[in-house]
Short mmCIF file of C-alpha atoms in Angstrom, two decimals:
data_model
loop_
_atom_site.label_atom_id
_atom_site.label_comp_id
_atom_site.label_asym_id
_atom_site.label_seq_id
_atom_site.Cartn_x
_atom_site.Cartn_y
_atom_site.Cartn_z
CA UNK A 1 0.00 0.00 0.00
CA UNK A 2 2.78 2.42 0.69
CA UNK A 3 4.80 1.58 -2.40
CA UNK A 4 1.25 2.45 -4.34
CA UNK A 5 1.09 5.98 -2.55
CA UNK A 6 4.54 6.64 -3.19
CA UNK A 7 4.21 5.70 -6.76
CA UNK A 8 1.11 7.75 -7.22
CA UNK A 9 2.77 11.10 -5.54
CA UNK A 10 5.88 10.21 -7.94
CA UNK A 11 3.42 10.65 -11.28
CA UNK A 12 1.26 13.37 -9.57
CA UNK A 13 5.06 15.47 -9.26
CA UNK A 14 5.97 14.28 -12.29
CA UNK A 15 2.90 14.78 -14.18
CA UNK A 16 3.02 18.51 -12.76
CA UNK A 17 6.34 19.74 -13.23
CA UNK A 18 6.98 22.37 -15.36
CA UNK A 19 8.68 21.64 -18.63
CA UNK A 20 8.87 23.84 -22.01
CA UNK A 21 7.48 22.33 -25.51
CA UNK A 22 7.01 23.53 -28.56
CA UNK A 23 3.73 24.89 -28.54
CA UNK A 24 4.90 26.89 -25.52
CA UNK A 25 7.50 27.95 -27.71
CA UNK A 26 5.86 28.79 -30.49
CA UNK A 27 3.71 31.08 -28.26
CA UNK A 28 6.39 32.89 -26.73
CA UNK A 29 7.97 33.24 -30.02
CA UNK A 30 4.36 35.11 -31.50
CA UNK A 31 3.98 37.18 -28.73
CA UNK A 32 7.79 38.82 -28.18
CA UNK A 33 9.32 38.51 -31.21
CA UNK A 34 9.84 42.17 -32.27
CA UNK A 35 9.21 40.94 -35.96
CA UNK A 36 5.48 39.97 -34.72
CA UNK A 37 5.50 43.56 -33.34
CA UNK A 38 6.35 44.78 -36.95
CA UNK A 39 4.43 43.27 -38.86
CA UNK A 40 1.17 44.30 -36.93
CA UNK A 41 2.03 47.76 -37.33
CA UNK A 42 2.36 47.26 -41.19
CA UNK A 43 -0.82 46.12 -41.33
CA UNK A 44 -2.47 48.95 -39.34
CA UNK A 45 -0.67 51.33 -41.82
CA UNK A 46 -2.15 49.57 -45.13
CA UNK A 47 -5.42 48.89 -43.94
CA UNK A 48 -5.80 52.75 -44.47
CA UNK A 49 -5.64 51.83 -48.53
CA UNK A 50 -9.01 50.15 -48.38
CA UNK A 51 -10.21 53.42 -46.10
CA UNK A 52 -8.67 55.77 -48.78
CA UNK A 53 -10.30 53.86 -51.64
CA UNK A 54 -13.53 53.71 -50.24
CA UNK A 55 -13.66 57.64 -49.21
CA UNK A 56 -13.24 58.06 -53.31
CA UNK A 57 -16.59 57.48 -53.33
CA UNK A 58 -17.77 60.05 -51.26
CA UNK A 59 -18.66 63.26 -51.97
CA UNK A 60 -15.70 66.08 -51.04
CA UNK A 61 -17.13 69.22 -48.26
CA UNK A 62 -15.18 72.62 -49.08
CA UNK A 63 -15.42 75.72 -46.42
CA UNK A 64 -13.73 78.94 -47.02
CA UNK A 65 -14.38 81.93 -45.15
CA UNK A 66 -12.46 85.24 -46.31
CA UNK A 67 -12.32 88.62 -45.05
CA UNK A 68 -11.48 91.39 -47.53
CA UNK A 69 -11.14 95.39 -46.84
CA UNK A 70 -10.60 97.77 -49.55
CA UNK A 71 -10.63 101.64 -49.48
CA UNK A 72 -10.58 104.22 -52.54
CA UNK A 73 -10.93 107.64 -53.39
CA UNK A 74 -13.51 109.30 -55.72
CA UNK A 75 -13.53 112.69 -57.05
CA UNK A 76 -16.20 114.56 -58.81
CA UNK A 77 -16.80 118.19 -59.32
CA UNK A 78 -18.84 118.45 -55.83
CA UNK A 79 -17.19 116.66 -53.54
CA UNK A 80 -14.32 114.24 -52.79
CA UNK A 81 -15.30 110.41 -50.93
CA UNK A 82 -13.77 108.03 -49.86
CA UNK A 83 -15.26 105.27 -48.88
CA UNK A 84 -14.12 102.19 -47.01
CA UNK A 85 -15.90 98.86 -46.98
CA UNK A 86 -15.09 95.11 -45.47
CA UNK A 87 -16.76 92.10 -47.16
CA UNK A 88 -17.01 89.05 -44.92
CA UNK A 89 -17.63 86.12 -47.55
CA UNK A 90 -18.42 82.16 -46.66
CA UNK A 91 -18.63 79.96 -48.95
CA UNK A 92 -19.26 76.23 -49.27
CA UNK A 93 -18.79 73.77 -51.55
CA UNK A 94 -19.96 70.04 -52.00
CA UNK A 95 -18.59 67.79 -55.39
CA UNK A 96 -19.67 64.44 -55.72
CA UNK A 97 -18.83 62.50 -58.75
CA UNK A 98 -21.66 60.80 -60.68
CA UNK A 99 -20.29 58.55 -62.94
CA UNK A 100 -16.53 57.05 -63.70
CA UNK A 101 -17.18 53.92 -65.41
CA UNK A 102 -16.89 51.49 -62.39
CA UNK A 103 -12.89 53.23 -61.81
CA UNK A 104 -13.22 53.82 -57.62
CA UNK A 105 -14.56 50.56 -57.11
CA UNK A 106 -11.75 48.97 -58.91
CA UNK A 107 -9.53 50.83 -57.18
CA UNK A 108 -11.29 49.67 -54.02
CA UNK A 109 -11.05 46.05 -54.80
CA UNK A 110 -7.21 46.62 -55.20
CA UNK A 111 -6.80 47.98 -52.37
CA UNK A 112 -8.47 44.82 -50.72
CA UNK A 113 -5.80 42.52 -52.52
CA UNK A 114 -2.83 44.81 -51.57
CA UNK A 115 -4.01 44.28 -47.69
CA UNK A 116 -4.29 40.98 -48.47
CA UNK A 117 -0.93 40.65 -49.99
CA UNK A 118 0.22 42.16 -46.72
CA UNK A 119 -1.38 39.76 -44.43
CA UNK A 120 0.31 37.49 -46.69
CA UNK A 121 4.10 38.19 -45.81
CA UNK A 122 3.05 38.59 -42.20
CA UNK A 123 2.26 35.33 -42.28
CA UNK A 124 5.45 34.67 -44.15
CA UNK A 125 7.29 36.24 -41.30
CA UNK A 126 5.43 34.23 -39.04
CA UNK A 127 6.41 30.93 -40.52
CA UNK A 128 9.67 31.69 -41.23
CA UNK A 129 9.81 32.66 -36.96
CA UNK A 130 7.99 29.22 -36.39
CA UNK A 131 10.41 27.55 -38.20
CA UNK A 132 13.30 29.07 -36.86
CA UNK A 133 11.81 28.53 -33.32
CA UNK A 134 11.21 25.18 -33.69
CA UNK A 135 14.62 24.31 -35.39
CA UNK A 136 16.21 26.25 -32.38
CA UNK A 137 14.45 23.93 -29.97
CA UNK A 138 15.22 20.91 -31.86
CA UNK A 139 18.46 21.88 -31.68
CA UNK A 140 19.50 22.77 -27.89
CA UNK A 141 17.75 19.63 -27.49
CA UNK A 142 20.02 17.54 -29.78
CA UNK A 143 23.12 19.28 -28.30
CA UNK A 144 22.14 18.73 -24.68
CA UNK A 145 21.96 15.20 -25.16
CA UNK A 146 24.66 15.56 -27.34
CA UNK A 147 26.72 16.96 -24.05
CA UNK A 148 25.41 14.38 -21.82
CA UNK A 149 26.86 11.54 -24.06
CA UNK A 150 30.13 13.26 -24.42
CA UNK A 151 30.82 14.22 -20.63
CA UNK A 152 29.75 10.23 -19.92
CA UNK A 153 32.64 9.20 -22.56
CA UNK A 154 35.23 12.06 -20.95
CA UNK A 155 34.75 10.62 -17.38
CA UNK A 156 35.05 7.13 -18.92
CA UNK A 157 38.17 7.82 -20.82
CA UNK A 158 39.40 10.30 -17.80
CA UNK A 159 38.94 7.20 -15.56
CA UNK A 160 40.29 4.55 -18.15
CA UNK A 161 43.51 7.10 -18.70
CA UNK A 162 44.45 7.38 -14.69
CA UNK A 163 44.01 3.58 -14.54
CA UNK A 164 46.40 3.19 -17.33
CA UNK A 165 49.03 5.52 -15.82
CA UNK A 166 48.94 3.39 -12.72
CA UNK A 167 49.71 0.23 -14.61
CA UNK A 168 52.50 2.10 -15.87
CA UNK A 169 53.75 3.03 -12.92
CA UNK A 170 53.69 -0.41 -12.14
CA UNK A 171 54.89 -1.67 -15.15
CA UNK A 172 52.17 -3.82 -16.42
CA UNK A 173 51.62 -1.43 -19.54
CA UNK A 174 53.22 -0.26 -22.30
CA UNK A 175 54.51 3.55 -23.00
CA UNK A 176 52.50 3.28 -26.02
CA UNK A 177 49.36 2.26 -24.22
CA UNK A 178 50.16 5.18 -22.03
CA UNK A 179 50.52 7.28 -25.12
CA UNK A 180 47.71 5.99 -27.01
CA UNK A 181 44.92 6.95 -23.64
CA UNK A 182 46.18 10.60 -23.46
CA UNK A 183 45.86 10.46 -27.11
CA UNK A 184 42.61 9.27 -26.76
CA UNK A 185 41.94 11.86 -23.71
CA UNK A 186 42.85 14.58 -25.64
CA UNK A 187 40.46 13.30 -28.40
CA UNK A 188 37.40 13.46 -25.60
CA UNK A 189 38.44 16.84 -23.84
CA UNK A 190 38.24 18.69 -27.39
CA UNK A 191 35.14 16.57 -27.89
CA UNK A 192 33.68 18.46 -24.75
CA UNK A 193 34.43 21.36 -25.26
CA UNK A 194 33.18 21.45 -28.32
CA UNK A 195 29.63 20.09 -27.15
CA UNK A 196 29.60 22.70 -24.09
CA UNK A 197 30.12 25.42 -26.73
CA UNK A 198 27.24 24.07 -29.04
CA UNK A 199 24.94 23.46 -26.37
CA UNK A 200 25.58 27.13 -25.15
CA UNK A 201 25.25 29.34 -28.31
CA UNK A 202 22.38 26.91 -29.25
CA UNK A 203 20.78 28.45 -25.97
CA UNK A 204 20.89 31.85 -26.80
CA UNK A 205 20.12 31.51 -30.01
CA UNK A 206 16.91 29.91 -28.63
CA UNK A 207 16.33 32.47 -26.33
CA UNK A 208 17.18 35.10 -28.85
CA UNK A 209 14.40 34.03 -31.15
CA UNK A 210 11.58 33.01 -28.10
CA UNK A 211 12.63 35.27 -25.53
CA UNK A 212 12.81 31.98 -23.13
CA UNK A 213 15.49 29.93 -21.07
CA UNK A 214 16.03 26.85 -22.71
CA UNK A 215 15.11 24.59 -19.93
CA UNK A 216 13.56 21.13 -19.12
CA UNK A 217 12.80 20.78 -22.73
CA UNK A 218 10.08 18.39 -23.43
CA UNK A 219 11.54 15.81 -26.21
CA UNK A 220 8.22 14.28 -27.27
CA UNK A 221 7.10 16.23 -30.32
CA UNK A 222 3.63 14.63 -32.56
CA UNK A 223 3.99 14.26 -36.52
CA UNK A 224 2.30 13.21 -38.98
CA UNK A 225 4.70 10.87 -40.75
CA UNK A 226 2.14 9.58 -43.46
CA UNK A 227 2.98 12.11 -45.93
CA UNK A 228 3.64 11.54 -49.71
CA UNK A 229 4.74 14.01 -52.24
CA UNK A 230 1.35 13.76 -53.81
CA UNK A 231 -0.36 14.49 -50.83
CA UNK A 232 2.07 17.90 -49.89
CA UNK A 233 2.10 18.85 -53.83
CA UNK A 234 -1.71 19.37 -54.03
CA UNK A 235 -1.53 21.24 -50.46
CA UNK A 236 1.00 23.45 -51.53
CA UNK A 237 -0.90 24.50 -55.16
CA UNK A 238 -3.34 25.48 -52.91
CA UNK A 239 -1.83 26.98 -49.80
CA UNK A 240 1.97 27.79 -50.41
CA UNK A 241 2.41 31.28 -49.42
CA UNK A 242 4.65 32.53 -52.37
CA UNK A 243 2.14 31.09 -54.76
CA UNK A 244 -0.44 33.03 -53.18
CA UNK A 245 1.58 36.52 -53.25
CA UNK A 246 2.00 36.28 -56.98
CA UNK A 247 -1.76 35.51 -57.69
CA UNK A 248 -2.31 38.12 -55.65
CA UNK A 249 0.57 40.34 -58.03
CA UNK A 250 -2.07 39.08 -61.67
CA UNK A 251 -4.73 40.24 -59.78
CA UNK A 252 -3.53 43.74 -59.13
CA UNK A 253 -1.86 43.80 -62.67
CA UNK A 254 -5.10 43.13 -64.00
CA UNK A 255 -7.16 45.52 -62.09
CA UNK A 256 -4.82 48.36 -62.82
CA UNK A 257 -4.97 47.48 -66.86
CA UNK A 258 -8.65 48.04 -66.26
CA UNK A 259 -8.57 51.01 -64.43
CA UNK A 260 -6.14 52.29 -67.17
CA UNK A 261 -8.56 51.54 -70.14
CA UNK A 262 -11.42 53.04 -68.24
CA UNK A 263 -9.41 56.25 -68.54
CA UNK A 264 -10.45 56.78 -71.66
CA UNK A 265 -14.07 56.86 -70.84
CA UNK A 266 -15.77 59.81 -70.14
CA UNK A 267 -16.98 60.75 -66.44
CA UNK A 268 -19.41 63.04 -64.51
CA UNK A 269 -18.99 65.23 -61.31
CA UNK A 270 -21.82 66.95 -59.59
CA UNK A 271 -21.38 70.55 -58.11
CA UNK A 272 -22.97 72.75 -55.71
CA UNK A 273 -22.19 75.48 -53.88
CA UNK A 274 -23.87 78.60 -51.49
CA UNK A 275 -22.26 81.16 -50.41
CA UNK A 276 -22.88 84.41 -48.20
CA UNK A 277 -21.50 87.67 -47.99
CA UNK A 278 -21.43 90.95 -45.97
CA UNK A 279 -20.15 94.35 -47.16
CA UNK A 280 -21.75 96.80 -43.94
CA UNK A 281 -19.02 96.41 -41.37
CA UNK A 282 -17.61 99.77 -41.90
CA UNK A 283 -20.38 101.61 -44.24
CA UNK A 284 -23.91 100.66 -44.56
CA UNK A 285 -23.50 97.84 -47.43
CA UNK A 286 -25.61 95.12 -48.78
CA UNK A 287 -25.79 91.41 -47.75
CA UNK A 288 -25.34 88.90 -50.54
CA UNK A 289 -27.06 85.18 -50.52
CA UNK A 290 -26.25 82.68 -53.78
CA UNK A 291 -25.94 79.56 -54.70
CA UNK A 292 -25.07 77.18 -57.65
CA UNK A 293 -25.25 73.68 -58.92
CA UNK A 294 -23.13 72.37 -61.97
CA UNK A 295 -23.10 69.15 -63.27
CA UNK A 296 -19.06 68.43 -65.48
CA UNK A 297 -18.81 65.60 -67.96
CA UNK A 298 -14.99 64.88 -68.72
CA UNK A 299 -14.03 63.25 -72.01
CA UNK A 300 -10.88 62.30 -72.74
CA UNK A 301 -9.85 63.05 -76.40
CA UNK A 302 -6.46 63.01 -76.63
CA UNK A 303 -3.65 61.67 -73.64
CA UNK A 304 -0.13 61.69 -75.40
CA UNK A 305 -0.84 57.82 -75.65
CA UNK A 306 0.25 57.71 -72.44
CA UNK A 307 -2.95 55.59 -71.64
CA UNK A 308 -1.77 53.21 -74.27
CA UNK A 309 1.50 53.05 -72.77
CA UNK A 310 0.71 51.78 -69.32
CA UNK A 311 -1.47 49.32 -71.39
CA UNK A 312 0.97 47.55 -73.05
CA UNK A 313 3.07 47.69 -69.73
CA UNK A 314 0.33 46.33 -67.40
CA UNK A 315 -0.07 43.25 -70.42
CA UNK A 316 3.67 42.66 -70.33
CA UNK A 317 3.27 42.74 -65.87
CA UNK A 318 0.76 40.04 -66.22
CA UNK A 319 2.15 38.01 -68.73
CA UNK A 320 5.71 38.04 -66.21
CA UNK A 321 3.72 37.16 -63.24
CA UNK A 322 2.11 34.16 -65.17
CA UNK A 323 5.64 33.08 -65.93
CA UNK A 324 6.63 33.32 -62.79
CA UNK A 325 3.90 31.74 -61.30
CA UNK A 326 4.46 28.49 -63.29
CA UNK A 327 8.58 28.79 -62.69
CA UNK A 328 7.39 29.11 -58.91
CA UNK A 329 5.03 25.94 -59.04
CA UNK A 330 8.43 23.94 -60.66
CA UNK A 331 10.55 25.13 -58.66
CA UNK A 332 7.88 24.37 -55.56
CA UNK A 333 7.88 21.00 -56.61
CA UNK A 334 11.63 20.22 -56.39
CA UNK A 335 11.81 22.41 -53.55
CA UNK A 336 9.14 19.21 -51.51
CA UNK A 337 10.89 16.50 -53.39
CA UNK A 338 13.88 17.05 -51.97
CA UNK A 339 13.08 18.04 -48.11
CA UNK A 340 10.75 14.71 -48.65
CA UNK A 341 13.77 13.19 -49.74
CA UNK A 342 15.51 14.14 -47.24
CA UNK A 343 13.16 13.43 -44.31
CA UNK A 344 12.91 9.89 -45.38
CA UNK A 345 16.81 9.38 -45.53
CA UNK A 346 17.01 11.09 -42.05
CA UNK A 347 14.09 8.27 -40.88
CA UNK A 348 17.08 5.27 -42.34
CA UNK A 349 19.17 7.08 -40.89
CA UNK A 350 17.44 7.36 -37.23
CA UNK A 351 17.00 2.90 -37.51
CA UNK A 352 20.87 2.38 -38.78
CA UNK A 353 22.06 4.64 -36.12
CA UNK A 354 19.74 3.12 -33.61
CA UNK A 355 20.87 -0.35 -34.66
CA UNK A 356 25.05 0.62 -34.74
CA UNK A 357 24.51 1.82 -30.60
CA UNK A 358 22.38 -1.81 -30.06
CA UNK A 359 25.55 -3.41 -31.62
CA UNK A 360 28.64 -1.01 -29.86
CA UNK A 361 27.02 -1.41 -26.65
CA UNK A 362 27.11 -5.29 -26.91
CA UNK A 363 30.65 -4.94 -28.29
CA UNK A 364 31.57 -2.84 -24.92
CA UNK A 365 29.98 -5.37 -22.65
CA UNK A 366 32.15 -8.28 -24.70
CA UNK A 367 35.14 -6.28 -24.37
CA UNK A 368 34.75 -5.49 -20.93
CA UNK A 369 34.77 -9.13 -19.88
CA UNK A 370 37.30 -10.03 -21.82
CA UNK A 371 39.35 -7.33 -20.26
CA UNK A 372 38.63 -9.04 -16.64
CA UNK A 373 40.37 -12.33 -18.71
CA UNK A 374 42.96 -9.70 -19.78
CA UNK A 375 42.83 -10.87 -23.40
CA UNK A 376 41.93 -7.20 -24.05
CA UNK A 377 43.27 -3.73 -23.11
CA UNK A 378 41.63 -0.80 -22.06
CA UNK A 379 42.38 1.09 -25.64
CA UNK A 380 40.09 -1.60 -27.00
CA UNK A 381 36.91 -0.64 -24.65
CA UNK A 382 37.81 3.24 -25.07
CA UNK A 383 38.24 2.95 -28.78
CA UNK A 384 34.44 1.34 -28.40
CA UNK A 385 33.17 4.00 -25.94
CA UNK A 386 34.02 6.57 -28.93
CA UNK A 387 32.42 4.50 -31.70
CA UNK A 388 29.52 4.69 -29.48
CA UNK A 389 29.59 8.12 -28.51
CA UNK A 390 29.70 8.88 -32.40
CA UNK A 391 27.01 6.44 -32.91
CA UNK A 392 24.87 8.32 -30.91
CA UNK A 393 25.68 11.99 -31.97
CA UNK A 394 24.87 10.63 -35.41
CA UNK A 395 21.50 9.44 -34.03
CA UNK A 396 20.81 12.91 -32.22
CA UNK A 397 21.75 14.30 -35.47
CA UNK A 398 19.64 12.39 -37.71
CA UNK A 399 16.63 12.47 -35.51
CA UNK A 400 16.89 16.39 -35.32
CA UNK A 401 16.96 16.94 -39.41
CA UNK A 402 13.84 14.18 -39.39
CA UNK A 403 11.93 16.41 -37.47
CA UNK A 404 13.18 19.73 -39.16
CA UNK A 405 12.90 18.34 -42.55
CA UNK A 406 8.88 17.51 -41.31
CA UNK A 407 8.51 21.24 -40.07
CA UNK A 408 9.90 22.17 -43.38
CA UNK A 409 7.56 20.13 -45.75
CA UNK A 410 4.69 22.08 -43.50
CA UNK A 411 6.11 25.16 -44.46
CA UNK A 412 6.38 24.63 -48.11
CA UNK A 413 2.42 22.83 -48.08
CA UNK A 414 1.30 26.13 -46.55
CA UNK A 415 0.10 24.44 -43.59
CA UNK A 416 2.66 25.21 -40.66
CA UNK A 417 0.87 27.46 -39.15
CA UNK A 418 -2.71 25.58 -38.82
CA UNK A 419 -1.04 23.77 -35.90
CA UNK A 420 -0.29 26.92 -33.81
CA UNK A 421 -3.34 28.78 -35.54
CA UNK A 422 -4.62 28.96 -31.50
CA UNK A 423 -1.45 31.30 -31.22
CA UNK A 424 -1.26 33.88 -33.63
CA UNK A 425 -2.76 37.19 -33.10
CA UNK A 426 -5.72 38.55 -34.24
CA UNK A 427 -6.08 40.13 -37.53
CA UNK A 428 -9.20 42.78 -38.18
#
């Protein structure tokens, strides 16, 4: 009964200590990175293009409110005036166009598509963050373990070296056994310190892109391995950022070759205006009260052929975004055929690995006992313990560019960021 209670607290303490994952990561990435930051404020800035376009529409309210004094002199046989006289005068205007052939609400449907575009590389940025995030954490995690295999094969090799010296001293081993271990030692202190290096710059590098401590990493990360090249091609027609930017590009290209031919249609603007006006401040004047209404239709005749000009450029914009479109799509598909490739040659990889460690850490036990018979030396199990330390780096290695190479087929389908989508900030 007690062992039960004890091993019930154990999980409950287990269960509830604190440990960072990705998702947690991912978070903290969204939330600090000043890139985030950036690209909200970009959006707040354009979103005033589809306010602009829209306030085309509307009519346009002039005031103007003058003050004028003027003085002259008359003469005339009788007498000599001169009279003085300030004219207050307010005025106000309203124009409202009537007709442009459909031109402001083109220009409001661009607008739409260049937010759009601009949501677009913010979520660009995003992913490219996510990414980096996650290939940060991926990594202090591969060079902690990393460390802690090293630092097990430095004490080994430490330990084996001291017990060769004594059998030196003692004369039951050679000068070149003697030489060969603080060969070998040398070997695993550079091997440390180059791991304790690693493992610290991969920190701050993590901390630099998710403002966190990189500590008590959890190592258990979900994928979805079932994926085929078929399967990520048809996601990525449909999803993959870039692609989405240029169709984005035709459509604006297309819009403003509309706008441009609908220059050379005639429009209509409504005017109106009252105005007021008093001339008795000084002398006893007169009070003036009119108004007007005009109605202006504008048709082009002649334009320099400027008009035609920025039609034959707008075709020739369209026709290089098409191109580039399709060189995208090729170059899309290579781009998933080889991060598939190399996610399933990091999964071989991961097994082989797996299966060379199964097989060194038989060989060390073997070696070990023969040892004990003294049919083998010590070189022989340190020699071992480093084909097993590199066994496992090699593992830690492989595993790491499995799961990076996954993250990366995400990016290029478009569909990274659906699995954080519970993250990333709101968007009006």
């Amino acid at each position: 009964m007690i062992k039960l209670l004890i091993s019930i607290l154990f999980i409950f303490l287990t269960s509830n200590s604190w440990s960072l994952d990705v998702d947690y990561t991912i978070r903290s990435t969204i939330e600090n990175n000043a890139k985030v930051k950036i690209g909200l404020e970009k959006l707040i800035e354009n979103k005033e293009l589809i306010e602009k376009a829209i306030g085309s529409k509307l009519p346009t309210i002039t005031g103007t409110i003058s003050g004028t004094y003027s003085k002259s002199e008359l003469d005339s046989k009788t007498s000599t005036t001169t009279p003085e006289k300030f004219t207050d005068l307010y005025k106000i205007t309203i124009t409202q166009n009537l007709y442009d052939a459909g031109y402001n609400d083109l220009e409001i449907e661009r607008s739409k598509i260049l937010y759009n575009n601009e949501v677009i590389n913010f979520q660009i940025t995003i992913q490219d963050l996510v990414l980096d995030a996650i290939t940060g954490y991926l990594t202090v995690l591969n060079y902690e373990k990393t460390l802690k295999s090293t630092k097990k094969n430095f004490e080994f090799v430490s330990k084996a070296l001291e017990e060769t010296k004594t059998k030196y001293d003692l004369g039951s081993s050679t000068l070149y056994e003697l030489q060969n271990a603080e060969s070998l030692y040398a070997i695993a202190n550079a091997n440390l310190f180059s791991a304790e290096q690693n493992y610290e710059i991969s920190k701050k590098t993590f901390k630099r892109i998710s403002s966190l401590e990189a500590i008590n990493l959890e190592e258990m990360i979900d994928i979805d391995q079932n994926i085929t090249f078929d399967k990520s091609l048809d996601l990525a027609m449909n999803n993959n950022l870039n692609l989405i930017i240029i169709e984005n590009s035709i459509k604006n290209n297309e819009i403003l070759l509309l706008k441009e031919k609908k220059t050379k249609l005639p429009s209509l603007d409504l005017s109106t205006s009252a105005e007021y006006s008093d001339s008795g401040r000084i002398d006893d004047g007169t009070e003036t009260t009119k108004g007007s209404i005009s109605l202006t239709l504008t048709i082009p005749l002649y334009q320099q052929s400027i008009d035609d000009s920025n039609i034959r450029k707008y075709h020739s914009k369209i026709l290089q975004d098409e191109l580039n479109y399709e060189d995208n799509k090729a170059d899309l598909q290579i781009q998933i055929s080889n991060t598939l490739k190399d996610f399933n040659i990091s999964e071989i990889k991961m097994k082989s690995n797996l299966t060379v460690i199964k097989a060194s850490e038989t060989a060390i036990k073997s070696l070990k006992e023969e040892y004990s018979l003294g049919t083998k030396t010590i070189t022989d199990i340190i020699e071992e313990e480093s084909n097993l330390l590199q066994a496992r780096v090699n593992y830690f290695n492989s595993k790491t560019d499995f799961l990076v190479n996954y993250f990366k087929i995400k990016s290029l389908e478009g569909t990274l960021l659906n699995d954080f989508k519970n993250y990333l900030p709101s968007i009006n």
